[in-house]
CSV table of N, CA and C in Angstrom, one decimal:
chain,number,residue,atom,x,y,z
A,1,UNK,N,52.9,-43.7,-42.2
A,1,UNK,CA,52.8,-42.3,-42.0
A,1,UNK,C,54.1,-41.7,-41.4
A,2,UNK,N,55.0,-40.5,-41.9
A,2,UNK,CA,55.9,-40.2,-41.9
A,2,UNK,C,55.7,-39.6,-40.0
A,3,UNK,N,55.1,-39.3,-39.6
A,3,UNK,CA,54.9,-38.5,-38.7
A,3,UNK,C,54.8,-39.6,-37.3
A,4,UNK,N,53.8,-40.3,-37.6
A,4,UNK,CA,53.1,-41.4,-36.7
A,4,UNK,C,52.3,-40.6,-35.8
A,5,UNK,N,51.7,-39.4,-36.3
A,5,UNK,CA,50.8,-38.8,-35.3
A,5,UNK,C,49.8,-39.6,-34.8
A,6,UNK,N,49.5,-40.5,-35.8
A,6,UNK,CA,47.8,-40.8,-35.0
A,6,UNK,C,48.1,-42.3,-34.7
A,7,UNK,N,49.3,-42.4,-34.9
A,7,UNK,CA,49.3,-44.2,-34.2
A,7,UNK,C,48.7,-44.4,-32.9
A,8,UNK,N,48.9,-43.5,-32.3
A,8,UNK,CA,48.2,-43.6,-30.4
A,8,UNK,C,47.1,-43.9,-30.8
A,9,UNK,N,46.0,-43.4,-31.5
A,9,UNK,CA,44.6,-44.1,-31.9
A,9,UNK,C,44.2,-45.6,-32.1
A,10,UNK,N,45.6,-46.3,-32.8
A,10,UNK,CA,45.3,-47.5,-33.2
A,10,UNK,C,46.0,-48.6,-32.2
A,11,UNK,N,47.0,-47.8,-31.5
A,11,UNK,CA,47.0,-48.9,-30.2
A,11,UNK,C,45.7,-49.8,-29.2
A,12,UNK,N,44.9,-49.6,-29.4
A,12,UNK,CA,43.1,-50.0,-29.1
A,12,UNK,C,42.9,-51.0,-29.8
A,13,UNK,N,43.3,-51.0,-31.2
A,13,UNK,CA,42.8,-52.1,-32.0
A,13,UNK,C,43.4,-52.7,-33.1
A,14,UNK,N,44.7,-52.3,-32.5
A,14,UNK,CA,45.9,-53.2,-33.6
A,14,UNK,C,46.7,-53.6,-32.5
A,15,UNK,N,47.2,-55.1,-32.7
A,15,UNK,CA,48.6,-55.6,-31.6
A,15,UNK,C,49.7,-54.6,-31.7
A,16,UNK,N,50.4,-54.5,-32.8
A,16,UNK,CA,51.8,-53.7,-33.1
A,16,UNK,C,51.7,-52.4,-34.2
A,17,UNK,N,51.3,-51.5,-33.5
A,17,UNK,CA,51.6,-50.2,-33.8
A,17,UNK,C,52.8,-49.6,-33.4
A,18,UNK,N,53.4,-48.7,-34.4
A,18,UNK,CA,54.9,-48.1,-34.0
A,18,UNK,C,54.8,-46.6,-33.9
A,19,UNK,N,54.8,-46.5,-32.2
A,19,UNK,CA,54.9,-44.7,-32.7
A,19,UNK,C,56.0,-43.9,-32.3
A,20,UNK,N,56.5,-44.5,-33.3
A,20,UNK,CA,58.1,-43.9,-34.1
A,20,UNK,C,58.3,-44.0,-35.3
A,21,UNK,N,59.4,-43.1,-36.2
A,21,UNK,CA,59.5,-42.9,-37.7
A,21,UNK,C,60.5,-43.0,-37.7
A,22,UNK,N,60.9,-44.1,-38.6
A,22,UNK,CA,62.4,-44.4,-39.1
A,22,UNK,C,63.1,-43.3,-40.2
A,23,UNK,N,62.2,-42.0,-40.8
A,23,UNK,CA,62.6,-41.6,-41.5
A,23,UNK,C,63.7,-40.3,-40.9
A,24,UNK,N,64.6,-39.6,-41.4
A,24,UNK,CA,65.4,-39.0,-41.6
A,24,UNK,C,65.2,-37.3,-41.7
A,25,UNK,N,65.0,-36.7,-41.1
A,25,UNK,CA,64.3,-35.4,-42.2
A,25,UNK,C,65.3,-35.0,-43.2
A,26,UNK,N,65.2,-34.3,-44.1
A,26,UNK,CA,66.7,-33.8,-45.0
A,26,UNK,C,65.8,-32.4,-45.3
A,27,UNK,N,66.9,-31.0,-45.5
A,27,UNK,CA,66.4,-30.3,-45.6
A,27,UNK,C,65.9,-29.6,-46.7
A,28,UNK,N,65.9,-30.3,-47.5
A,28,UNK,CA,65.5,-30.5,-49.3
A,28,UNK,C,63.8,-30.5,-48.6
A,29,UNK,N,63.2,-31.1,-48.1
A,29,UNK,CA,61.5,-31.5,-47.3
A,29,UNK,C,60.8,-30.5,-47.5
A,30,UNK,N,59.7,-30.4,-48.5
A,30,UNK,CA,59.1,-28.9,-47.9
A,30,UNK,C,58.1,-29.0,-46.6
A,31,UNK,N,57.8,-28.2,-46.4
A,31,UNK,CA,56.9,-27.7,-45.6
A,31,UNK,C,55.8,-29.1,-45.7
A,32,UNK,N,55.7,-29.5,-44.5
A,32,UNK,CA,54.0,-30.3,-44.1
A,32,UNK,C,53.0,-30.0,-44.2
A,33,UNK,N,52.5,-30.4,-45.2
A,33,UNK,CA,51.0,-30.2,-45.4
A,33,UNK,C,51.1,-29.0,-45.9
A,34,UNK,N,51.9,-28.4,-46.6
A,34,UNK,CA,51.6,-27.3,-47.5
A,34,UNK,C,51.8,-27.7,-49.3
A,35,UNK,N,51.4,-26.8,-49.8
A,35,UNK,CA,51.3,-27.3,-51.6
A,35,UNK,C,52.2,-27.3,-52.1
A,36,UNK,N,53.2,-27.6,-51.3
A,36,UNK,CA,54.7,-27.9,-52.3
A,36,UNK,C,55.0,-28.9,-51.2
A,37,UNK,N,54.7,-29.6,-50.3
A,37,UNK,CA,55.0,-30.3,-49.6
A,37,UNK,C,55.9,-31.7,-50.6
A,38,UNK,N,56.9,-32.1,-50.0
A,38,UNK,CA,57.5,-32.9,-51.0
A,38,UNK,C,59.1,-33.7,-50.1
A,39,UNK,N,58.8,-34.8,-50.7
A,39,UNK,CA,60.3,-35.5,-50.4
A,39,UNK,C,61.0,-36.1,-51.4
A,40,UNK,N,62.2,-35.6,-51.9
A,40,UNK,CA,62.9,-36.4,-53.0
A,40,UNK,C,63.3,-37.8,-52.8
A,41,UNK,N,63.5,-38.4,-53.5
A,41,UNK,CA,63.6,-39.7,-53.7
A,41,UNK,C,64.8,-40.3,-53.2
A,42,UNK,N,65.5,-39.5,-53.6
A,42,UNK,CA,67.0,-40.0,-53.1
A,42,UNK,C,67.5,-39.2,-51.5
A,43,UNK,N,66.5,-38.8,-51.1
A,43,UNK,CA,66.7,-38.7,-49.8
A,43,UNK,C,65.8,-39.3,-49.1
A,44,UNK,N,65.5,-40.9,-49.1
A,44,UNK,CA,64.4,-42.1,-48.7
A,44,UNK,C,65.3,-42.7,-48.1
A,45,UNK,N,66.8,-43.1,-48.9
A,45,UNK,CA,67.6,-43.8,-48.8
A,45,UNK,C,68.0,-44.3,-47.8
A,46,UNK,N,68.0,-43.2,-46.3
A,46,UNK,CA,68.5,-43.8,-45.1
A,46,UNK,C,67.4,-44.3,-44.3
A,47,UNK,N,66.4,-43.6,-44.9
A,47,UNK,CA,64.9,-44.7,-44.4
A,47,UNK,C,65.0,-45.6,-44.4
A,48,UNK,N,64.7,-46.1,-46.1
A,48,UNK,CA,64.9,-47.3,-46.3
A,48,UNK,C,65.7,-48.5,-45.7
A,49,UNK,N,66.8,-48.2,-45.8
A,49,UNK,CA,67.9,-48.5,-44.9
A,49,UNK,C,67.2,-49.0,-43.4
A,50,UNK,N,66.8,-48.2,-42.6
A,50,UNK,CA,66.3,-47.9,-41.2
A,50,UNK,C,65.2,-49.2,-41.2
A,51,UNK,N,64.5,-49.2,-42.4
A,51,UNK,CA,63.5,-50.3,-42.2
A,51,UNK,C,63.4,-51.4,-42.3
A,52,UNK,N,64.8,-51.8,-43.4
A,52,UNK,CA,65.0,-53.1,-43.7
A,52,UNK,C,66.1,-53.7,-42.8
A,53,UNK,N,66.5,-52.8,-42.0
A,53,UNK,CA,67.2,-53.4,-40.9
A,53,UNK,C,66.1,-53.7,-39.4
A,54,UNK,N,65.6,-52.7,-39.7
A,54,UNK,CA,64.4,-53.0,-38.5
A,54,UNK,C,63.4,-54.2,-38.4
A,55,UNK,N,63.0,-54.2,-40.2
A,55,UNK,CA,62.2,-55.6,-39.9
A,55,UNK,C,62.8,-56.7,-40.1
A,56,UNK,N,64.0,-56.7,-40.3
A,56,UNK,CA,64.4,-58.3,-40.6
A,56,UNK,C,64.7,-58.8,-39.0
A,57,UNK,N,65.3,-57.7,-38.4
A,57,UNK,CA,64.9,-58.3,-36.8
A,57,UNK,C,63.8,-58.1,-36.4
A,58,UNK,N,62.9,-57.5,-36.7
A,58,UNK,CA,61.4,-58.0,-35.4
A,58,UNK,C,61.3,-59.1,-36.3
C-alpha cells in the first residue's frame, strides 16, 4: 500500500509490518482516491530502487 495507512492494524497480527513507504511522490500523481487517480510507470523507478535496496539488507 502506497500510503501504509492501515499497517497500524496489522501490527497485532503480523511480526514485520512497515509503516513507512519507500515510494517517491512525483507530481505527474493524480489525486488519491479520485477517478483519475494514477501513477506512471516510469515514475516507480526510484521506488523500485528504494526497495531493492531495502530488502537485500533486511
Amino acid at each position: 500500500m502506497l500510503g501504509g495507512t492501515d499497517s497500524h492494524y496489522y501490527r497485532r497480527i503480523a511480526d514485520n509490518v512497515m509503516l513507512f513507504s519507500g515510494y517517491v511522490e512525483d507530481p505527474r500523481w493524480g489525486a488519491a482516491h479520485q477517478v483519475d487517480e494514477r501513477i506512471p510507470a516510469d515514475a516507480l523507478q526510484g521506488s523500485v530502487e528504494f526497495f531493492k535496496r531495502f530488502l537485500k539488507k533486511y
